[in-house]
Coordinates of N, CA and C in Angstrom, one line a residue:
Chain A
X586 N -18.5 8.0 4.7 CA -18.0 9.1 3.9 C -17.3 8.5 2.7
X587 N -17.2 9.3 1.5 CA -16.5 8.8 0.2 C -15.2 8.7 1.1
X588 N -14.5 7.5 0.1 CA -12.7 7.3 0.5 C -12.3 8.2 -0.7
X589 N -11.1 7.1 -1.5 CA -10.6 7.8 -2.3 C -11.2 6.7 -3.6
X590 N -11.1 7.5 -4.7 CA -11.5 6.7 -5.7 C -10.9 7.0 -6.8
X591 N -11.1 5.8 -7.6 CA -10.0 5.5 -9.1 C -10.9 5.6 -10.5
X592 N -10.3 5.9 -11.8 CA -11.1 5.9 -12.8 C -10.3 5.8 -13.7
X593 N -10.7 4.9 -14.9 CA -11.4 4.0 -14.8 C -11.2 2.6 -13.8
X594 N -12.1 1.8 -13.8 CA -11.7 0.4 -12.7 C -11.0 0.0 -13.5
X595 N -11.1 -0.4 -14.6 CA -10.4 -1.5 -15.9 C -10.5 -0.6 -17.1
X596 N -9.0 -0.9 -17.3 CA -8.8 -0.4 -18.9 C -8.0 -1.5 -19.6
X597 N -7.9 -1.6 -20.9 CA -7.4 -2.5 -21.7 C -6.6 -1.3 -23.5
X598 N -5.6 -1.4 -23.1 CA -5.1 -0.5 -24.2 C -4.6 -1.6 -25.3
X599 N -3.8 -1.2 -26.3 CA -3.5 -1.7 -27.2 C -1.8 -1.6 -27.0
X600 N -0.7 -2.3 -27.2 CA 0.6 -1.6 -27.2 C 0.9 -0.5 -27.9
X601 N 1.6 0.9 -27.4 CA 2.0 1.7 -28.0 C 0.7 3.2 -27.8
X602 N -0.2 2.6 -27.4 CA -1.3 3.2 -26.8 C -1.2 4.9 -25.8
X603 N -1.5 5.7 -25.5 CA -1.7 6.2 -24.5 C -2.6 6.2 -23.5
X604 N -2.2 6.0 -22.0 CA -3.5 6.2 -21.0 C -3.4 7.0 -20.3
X605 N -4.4 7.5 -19.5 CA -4.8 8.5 -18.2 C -5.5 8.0 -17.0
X606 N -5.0 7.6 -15.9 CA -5.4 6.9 -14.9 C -5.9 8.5 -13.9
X607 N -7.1 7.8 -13.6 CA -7.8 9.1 -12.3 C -7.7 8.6 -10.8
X608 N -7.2 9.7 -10.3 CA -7.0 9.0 -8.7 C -8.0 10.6 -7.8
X609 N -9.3 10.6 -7.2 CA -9.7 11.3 -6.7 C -9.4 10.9 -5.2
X610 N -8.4 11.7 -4.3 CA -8.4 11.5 -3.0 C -9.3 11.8 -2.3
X611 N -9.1 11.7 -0.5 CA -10.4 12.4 0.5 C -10.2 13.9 0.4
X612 N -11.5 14.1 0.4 CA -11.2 15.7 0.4 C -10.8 16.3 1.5
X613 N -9.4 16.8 1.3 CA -8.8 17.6 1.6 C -7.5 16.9 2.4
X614 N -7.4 15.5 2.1 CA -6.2 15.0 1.8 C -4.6 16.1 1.2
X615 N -4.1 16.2 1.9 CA -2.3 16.7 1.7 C -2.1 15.8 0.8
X616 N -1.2 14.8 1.1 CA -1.0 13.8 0.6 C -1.5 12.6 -0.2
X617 N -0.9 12.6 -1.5 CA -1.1 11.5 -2.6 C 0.2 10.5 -2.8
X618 N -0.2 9.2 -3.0 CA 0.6 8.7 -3.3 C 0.2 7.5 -4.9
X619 N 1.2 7.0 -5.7 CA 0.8 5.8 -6.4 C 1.6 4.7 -6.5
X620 N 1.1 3.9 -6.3 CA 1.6 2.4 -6.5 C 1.3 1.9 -7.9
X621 N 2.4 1.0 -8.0 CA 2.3 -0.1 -9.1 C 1.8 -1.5 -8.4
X622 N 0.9 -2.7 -8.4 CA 1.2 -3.6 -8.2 C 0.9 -4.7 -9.5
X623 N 1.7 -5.6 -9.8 CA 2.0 -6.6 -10.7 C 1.0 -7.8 -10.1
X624 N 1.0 -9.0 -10.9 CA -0.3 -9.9 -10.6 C 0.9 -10.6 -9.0
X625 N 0.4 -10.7 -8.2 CA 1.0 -11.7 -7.4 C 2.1 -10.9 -6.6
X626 N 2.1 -9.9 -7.0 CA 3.3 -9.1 -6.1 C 2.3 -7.9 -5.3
X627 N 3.3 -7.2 -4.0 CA 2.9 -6.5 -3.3 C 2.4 -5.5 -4.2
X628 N 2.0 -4.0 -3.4 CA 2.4 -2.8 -4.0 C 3.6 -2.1 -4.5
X629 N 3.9 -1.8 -5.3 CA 5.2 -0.8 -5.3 C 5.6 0.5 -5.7
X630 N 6.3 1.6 -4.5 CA 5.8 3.1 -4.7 C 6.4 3.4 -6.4
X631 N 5.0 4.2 -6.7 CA 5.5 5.1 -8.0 C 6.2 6.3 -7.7
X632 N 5.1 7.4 -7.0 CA 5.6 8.8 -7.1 C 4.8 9.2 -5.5
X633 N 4.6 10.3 -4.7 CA 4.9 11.0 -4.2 C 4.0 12.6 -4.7
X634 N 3.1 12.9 -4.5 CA 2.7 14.5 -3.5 C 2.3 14.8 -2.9
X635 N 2.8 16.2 -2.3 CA 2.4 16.7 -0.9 C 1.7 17.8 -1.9
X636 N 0.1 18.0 -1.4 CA -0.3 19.3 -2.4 C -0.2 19.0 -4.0
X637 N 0.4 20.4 -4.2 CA 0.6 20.0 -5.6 C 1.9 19.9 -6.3
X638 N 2.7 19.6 -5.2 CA 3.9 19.4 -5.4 C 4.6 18.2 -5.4
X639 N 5.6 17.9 -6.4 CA 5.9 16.2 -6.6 C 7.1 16.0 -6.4
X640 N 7.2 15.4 -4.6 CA 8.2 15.7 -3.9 C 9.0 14.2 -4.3
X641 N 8.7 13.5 -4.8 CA 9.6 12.2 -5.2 C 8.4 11.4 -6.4
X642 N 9.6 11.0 -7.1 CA 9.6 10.3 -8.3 C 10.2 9.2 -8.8
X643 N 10.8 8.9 -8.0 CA 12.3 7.7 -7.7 C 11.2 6.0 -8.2
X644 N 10.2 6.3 -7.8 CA 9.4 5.0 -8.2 C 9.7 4.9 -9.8
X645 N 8.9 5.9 -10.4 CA 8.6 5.7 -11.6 C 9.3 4.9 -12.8
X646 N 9.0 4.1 -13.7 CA 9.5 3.0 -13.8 C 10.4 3.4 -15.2
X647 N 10.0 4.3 -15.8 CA 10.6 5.0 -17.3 C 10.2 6.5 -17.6
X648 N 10.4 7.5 -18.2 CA 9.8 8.4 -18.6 C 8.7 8.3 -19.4
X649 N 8.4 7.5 -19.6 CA 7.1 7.1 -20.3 C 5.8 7.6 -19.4
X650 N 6.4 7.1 -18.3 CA 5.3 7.3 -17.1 C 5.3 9.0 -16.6
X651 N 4.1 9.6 -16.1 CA 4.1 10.9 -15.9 C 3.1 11.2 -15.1
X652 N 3.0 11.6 -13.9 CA 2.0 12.2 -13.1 C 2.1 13.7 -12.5
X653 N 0.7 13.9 -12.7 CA 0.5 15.2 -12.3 C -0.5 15.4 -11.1
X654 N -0.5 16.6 -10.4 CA -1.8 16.9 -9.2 C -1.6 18.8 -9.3
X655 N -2.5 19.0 -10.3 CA -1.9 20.6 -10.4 C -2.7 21.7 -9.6
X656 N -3.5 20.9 -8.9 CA -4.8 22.3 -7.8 C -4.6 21.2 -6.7
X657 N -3.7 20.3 -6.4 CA -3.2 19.6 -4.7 C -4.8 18.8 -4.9
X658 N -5.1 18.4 -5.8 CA -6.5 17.1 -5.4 C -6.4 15.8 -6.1
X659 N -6.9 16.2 -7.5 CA -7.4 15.3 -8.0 C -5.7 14.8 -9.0
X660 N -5.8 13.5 -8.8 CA -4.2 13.8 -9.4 C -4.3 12.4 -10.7
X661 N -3.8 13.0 -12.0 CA -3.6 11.6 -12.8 C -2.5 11.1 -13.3
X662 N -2.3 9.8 -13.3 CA -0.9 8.9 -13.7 C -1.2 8.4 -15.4
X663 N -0.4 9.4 -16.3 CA -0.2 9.0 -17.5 C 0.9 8.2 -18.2
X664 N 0.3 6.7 -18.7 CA 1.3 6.2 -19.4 C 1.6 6.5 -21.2
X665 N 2.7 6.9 -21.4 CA 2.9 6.9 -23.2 C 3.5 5.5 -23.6
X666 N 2.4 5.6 -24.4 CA 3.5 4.1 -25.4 C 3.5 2.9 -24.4
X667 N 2.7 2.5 -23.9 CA 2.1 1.5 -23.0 C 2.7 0.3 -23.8
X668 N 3.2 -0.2 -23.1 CA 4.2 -1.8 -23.5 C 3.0 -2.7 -22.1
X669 N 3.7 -3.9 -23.0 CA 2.8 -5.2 -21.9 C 3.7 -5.2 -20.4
X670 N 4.8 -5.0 -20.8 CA 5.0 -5.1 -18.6 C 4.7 -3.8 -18.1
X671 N 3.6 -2.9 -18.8 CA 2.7 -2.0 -17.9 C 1.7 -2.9 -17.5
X672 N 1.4 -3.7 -17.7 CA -0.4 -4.4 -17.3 C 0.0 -4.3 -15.8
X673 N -0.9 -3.8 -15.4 CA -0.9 -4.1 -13.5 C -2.1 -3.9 -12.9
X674 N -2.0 -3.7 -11.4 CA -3.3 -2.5 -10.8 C -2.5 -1.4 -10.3
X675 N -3.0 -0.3 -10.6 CA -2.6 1.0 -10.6 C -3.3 1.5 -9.1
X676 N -2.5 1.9 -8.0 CA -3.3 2.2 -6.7 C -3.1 3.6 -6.7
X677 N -3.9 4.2 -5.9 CA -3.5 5.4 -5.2 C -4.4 5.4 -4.3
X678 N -3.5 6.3 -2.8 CA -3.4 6.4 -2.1 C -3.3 7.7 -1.6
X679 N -4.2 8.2 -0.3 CA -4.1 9.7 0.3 C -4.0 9.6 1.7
X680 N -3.2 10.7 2.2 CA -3.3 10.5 3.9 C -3.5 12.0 4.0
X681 N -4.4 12.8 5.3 CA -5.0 13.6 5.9 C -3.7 15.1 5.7
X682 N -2.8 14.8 6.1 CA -1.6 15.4 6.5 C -0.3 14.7 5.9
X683 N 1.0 15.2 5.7 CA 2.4 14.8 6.2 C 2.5 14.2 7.3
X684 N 1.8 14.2 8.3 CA 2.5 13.7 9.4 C 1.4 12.3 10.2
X685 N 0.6 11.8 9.1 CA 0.2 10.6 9.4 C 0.5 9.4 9.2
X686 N 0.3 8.2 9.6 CA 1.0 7.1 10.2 C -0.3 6.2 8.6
X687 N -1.6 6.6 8.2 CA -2.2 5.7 7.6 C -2.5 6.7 6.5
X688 N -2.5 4.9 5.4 CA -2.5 5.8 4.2 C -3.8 5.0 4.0
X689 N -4.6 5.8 3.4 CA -5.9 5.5 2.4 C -5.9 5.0 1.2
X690 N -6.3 3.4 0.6 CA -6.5 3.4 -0.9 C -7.6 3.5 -1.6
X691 N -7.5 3.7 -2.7 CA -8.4 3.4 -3.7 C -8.3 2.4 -4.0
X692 N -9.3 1.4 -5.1 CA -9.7 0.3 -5.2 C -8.7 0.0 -6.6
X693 N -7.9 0.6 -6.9 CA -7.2 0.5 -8.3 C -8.0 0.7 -9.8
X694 N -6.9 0.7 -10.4 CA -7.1 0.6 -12.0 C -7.1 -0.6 -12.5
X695 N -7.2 -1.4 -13.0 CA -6.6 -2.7 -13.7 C -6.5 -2.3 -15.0
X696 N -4.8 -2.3 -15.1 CA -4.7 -1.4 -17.0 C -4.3 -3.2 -17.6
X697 N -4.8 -3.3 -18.5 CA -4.0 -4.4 -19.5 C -3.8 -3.8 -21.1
X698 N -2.3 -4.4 -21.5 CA -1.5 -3.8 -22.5 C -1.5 -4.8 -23.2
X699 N -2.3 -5.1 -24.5 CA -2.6 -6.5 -25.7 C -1.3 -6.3 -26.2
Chain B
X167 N 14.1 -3.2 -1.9 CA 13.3 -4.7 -1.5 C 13.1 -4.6 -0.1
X168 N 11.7 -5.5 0.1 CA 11.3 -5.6 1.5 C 12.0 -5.5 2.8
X169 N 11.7 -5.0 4.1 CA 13.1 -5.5 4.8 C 12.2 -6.5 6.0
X170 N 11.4 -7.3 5.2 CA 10.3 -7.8 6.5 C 10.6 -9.4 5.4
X171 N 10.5 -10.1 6.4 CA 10.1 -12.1 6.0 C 8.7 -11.9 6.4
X172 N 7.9 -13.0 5.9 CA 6.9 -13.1 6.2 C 6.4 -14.4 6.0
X173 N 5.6 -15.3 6.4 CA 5.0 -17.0 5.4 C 4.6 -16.1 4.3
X174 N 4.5 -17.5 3.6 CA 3.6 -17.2 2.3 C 2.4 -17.4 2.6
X175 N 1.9 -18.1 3.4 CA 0.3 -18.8 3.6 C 0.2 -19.2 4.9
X176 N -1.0 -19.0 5.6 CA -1.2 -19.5 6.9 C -2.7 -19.5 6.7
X177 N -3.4 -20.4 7.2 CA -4.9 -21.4 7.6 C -5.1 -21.0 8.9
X178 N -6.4 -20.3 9.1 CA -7.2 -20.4 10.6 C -8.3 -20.9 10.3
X179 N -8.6 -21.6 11.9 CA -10.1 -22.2 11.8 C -11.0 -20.7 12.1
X180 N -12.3 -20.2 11.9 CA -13.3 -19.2 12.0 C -13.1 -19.3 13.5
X181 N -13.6 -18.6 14.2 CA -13.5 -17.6 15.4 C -12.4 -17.8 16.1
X182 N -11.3 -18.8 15.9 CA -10.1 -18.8 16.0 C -9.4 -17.4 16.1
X183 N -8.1 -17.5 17.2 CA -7.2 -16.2 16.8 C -6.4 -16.8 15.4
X184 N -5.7 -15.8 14.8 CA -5.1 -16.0 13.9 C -3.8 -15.2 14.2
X185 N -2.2 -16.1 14.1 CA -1.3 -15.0 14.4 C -0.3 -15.2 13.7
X186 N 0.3 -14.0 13.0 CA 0.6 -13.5 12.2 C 2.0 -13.4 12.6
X187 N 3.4 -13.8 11.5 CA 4.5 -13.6 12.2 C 5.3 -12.8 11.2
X188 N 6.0 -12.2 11.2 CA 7.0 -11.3 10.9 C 8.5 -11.2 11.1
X189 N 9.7 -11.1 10.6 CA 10.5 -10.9 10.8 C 11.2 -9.2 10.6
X190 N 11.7 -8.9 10.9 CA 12.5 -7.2 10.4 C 13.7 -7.0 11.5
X191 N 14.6 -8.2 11.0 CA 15.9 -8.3 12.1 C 17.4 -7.0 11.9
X192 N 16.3 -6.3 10.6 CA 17.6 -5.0 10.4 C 17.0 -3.5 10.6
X193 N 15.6 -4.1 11.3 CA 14.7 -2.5 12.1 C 16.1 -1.9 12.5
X194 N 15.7 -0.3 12.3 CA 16.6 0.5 13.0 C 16.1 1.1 13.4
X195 N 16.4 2.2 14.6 CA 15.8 2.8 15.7 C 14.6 3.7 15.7
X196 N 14.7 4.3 14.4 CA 13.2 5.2 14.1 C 12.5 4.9 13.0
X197 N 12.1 3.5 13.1 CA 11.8 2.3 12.0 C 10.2 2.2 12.8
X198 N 9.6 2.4 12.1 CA 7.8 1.9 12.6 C 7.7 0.5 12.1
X199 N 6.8 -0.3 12.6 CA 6.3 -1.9 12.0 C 4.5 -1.2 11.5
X200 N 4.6 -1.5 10.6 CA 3.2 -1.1 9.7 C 2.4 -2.9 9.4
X201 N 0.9 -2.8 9.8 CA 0.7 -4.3 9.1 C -0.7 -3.5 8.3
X202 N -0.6 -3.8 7.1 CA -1.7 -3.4 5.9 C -2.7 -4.6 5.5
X203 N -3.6 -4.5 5.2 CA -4.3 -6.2 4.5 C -4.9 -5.6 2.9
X204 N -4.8 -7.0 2.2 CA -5.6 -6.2 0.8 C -6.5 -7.7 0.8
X205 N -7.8 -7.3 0.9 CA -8.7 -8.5 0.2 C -8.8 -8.3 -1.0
X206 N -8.8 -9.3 -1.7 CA -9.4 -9.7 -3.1 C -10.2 -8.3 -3.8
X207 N -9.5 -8.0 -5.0 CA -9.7 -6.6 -5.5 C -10.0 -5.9 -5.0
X208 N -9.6 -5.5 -4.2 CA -9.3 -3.7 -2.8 C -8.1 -3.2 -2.8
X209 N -8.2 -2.2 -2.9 CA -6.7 -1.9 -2.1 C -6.2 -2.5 -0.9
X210 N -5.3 -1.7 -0.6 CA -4.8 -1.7 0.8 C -5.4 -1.5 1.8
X211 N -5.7 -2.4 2.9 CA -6.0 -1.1 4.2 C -5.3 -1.5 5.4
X212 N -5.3 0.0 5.9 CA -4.7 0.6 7.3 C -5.0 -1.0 8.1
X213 N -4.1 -1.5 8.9 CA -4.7 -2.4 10.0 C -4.2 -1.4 11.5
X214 N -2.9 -1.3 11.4 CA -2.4 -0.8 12.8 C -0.6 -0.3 12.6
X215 N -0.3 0.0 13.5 CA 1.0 0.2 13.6 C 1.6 0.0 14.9
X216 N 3.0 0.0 15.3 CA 3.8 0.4 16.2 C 5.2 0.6 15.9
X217 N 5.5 1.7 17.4 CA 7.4 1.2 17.6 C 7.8 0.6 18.4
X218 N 8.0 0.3 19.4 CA 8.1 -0.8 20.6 C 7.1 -1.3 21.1
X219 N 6.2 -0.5 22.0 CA 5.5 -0.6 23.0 C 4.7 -1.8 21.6
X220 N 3.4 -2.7 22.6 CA 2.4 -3.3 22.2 C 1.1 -2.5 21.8
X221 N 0.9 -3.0 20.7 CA -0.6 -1.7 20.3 C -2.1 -2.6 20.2
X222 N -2.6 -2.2 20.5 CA -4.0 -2.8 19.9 C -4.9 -1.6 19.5
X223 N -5.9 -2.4 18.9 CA -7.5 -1.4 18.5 C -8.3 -2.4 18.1
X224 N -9.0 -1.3 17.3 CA -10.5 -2.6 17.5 C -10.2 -3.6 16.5
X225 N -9.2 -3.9 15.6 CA -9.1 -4.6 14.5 C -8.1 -6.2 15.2
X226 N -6.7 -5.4 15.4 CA -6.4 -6.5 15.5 C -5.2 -6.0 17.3
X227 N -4.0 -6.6 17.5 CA -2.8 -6.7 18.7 C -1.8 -6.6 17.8
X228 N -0.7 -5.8 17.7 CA 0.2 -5.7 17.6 C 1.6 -6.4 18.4
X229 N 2.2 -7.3 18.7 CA 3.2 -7.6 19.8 C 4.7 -7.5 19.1
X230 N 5.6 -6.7 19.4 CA 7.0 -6.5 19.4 C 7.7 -6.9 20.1
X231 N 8.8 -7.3 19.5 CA 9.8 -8.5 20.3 C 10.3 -7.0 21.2
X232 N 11.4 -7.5 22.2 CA 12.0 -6.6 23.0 C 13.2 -6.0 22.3
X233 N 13.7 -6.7 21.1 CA 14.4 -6.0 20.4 C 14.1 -5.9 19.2
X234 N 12.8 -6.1 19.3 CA 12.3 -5.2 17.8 C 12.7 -6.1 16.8
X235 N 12.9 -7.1 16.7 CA 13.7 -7.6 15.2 C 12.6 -8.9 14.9
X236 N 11.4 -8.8 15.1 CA 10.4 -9.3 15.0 C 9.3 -9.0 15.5
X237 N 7.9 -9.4 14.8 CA 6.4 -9.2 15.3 C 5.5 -9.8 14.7
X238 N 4.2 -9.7 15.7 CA 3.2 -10.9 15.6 C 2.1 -9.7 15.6
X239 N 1.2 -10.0 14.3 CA -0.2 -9.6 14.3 C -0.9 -10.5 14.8
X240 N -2.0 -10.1 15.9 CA -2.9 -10.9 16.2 C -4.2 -10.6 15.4
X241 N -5.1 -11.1 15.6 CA -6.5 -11.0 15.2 C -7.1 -12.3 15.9
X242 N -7.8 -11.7 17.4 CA -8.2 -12.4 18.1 C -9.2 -13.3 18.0
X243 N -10.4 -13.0 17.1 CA -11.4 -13.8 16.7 C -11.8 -14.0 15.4
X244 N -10.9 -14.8 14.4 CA -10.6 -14.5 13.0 C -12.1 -15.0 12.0
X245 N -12.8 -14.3 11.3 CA -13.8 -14.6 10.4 C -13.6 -14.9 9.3
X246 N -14.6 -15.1 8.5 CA -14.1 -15.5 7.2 C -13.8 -14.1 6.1
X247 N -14.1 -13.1 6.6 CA -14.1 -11.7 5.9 C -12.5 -10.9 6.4
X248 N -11.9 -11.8 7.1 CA -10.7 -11.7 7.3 C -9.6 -12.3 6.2
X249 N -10.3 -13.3 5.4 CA -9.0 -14.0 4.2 C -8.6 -12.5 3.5
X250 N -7.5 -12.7 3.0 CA -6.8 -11.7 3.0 C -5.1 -12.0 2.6
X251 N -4.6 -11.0 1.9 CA -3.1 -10.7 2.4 C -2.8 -10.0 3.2
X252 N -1.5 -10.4 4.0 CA -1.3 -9.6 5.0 C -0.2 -9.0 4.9
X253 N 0.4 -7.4 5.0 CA 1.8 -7.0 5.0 C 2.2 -6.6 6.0
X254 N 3.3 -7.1 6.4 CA 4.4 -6.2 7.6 C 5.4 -5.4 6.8
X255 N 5.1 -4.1 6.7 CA 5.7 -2.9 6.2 C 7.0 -2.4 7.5
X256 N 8.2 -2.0 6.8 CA 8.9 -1.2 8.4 C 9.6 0.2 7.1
X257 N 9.0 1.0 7.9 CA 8.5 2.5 7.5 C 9.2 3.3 8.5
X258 N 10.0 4.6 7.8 CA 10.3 5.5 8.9 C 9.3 6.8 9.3
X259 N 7.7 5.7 9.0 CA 6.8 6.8 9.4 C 6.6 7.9 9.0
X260 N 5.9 9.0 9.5 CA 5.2 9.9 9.3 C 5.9 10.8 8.4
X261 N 5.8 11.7 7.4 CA 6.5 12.3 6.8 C 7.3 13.7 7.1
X262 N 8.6 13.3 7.1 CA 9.1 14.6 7.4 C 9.2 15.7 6.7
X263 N 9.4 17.1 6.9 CA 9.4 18.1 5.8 C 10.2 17.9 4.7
X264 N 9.7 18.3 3.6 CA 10.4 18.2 2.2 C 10.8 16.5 2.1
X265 N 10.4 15.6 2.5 CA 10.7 14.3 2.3 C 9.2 13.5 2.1
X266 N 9.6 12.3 1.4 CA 8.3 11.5 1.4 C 8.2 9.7 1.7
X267 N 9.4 9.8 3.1 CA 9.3 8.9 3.9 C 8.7 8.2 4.0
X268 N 7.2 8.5 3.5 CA 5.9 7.6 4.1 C 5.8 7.1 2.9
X269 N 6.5 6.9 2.3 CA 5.5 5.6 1.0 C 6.1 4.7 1.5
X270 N 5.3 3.3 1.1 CA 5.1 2.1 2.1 C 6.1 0.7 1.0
X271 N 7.1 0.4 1.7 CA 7.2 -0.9 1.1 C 7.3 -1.9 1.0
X272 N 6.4 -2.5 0.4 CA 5.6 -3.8 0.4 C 6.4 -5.2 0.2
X273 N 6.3 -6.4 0.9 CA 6.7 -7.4 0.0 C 5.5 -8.1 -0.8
X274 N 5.8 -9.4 0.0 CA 4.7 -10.4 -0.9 C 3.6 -10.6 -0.2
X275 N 4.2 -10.5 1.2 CA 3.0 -10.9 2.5 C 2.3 -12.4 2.9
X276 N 1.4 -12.3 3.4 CA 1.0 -13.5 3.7 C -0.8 -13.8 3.6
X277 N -0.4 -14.8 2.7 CA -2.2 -14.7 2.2 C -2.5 -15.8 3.5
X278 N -3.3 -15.1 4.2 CA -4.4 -16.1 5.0 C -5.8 -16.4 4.9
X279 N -6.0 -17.7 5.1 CA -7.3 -17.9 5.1 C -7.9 -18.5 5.9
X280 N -9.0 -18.1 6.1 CA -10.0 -18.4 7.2 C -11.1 -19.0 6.8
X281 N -10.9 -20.3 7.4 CA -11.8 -21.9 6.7 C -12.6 -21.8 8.1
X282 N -14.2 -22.1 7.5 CA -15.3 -22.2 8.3 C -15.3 -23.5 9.3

């Protein structure tokens, strides 16, 4: 069956740039989540929803960053004014319910910031 | 920051077990041990979980010290489709209402490989 999937695989902005990262979860996934991960380092949580509701944000690295999931599915992570220690892989991630133990990824974004 | 130690690197021979060690000496009582793997441009994936008790499935063994402040991933017959990073996550699990508990946090993990 489809997992969850990301769009684009690779992007390459310019500094000062704007982007829109696509995270399509399983269908009918509750839960979204996004990660940051840096070259060489683990994952690390961005944000948080149940639905369409964005129950934590505490990741997020600046207000620059902004995600949304406004019909509880398909959800995207917008960066403004894209600086170079944005370059990363962008993940997201879905679980079935709140009350599951596994989370689902997608294969990432790879954003790079010239 | 992480609350797991982990190696940085560990070598198995192919059909070899491969076992995986972990530290989480400040687990606290409603603390899960999560182990995730990411191969080479993938995400993450699910491997297994526990809270005390020993777990297995079809992937890999789970084994928990008797006081929890350590654990060992096994992977009984290690392939080469097994190289990989490996994370020991300690999570308070499943999400509770109005909270979002369940996001997972990662260290560095342990890249293993599995030499033919």
């Amino acid at each position: 069956g489809a997992g969850v999937s990301q769009s684009p695989r690779y992007k390459v902005a310019k500094r000062g740039q704007d982007v829109a990262l696509r995270c399509d979860p399983i269908s009918g996934h509750v839960s979204l989540f996004w990660y940051q991960q840096a070259l060489g380092q683990g994952p690390e949580f961005l944000t948080y929803f149940q639905n369409e509701a964005q129950l934590d944000k505490s990741g997020l690295p600046s207000d620059r960053f902004f995600a949304e999931r406004p019909e509880g599915s398909v959800s995207t992570l917008k960066i403004q004014r894209t600086q170079q220690e944005d370059s990363a892989v962008y993940l997201c991630a879905s679980t079935l319910t709140g009350d599951d133990n596994e989370q689902f990824f997608g294969p990432g974004t790879r954003l790079t910031v010239l | 920051d992480a609350k797991t130690t982990q190696p940085p690197s560990m070598d198995c021979a192919e059909g070899r077990a491969a076992n995986l060690p972990c530290n989480h000496s400040t687990i606290s009582g409603n603390e899960y041990v999560y182990w995730y793997r990411q191969i080479h441009s993938q995400g993450p994936q699910y491997i297994i979980h526990g809270l005390k008790n020993n777990e297995t499935n079809e992937m890999a063994s789970l084994i928990i010290t008797e006081d929890r402040k350590s654990s060992t991933l096994i992977l009984p017959h290690a392939t080469l489709r097994d190289t990989a990073v490996y994370y020991c996550i300690v999570s308070r699990g499943p999400l509770t209402p109005g909270g979002s508990q369940g996001n997972l946090i990662f260290g560095k993990g342990t890249k293993l490989s599995v030499k033919p």
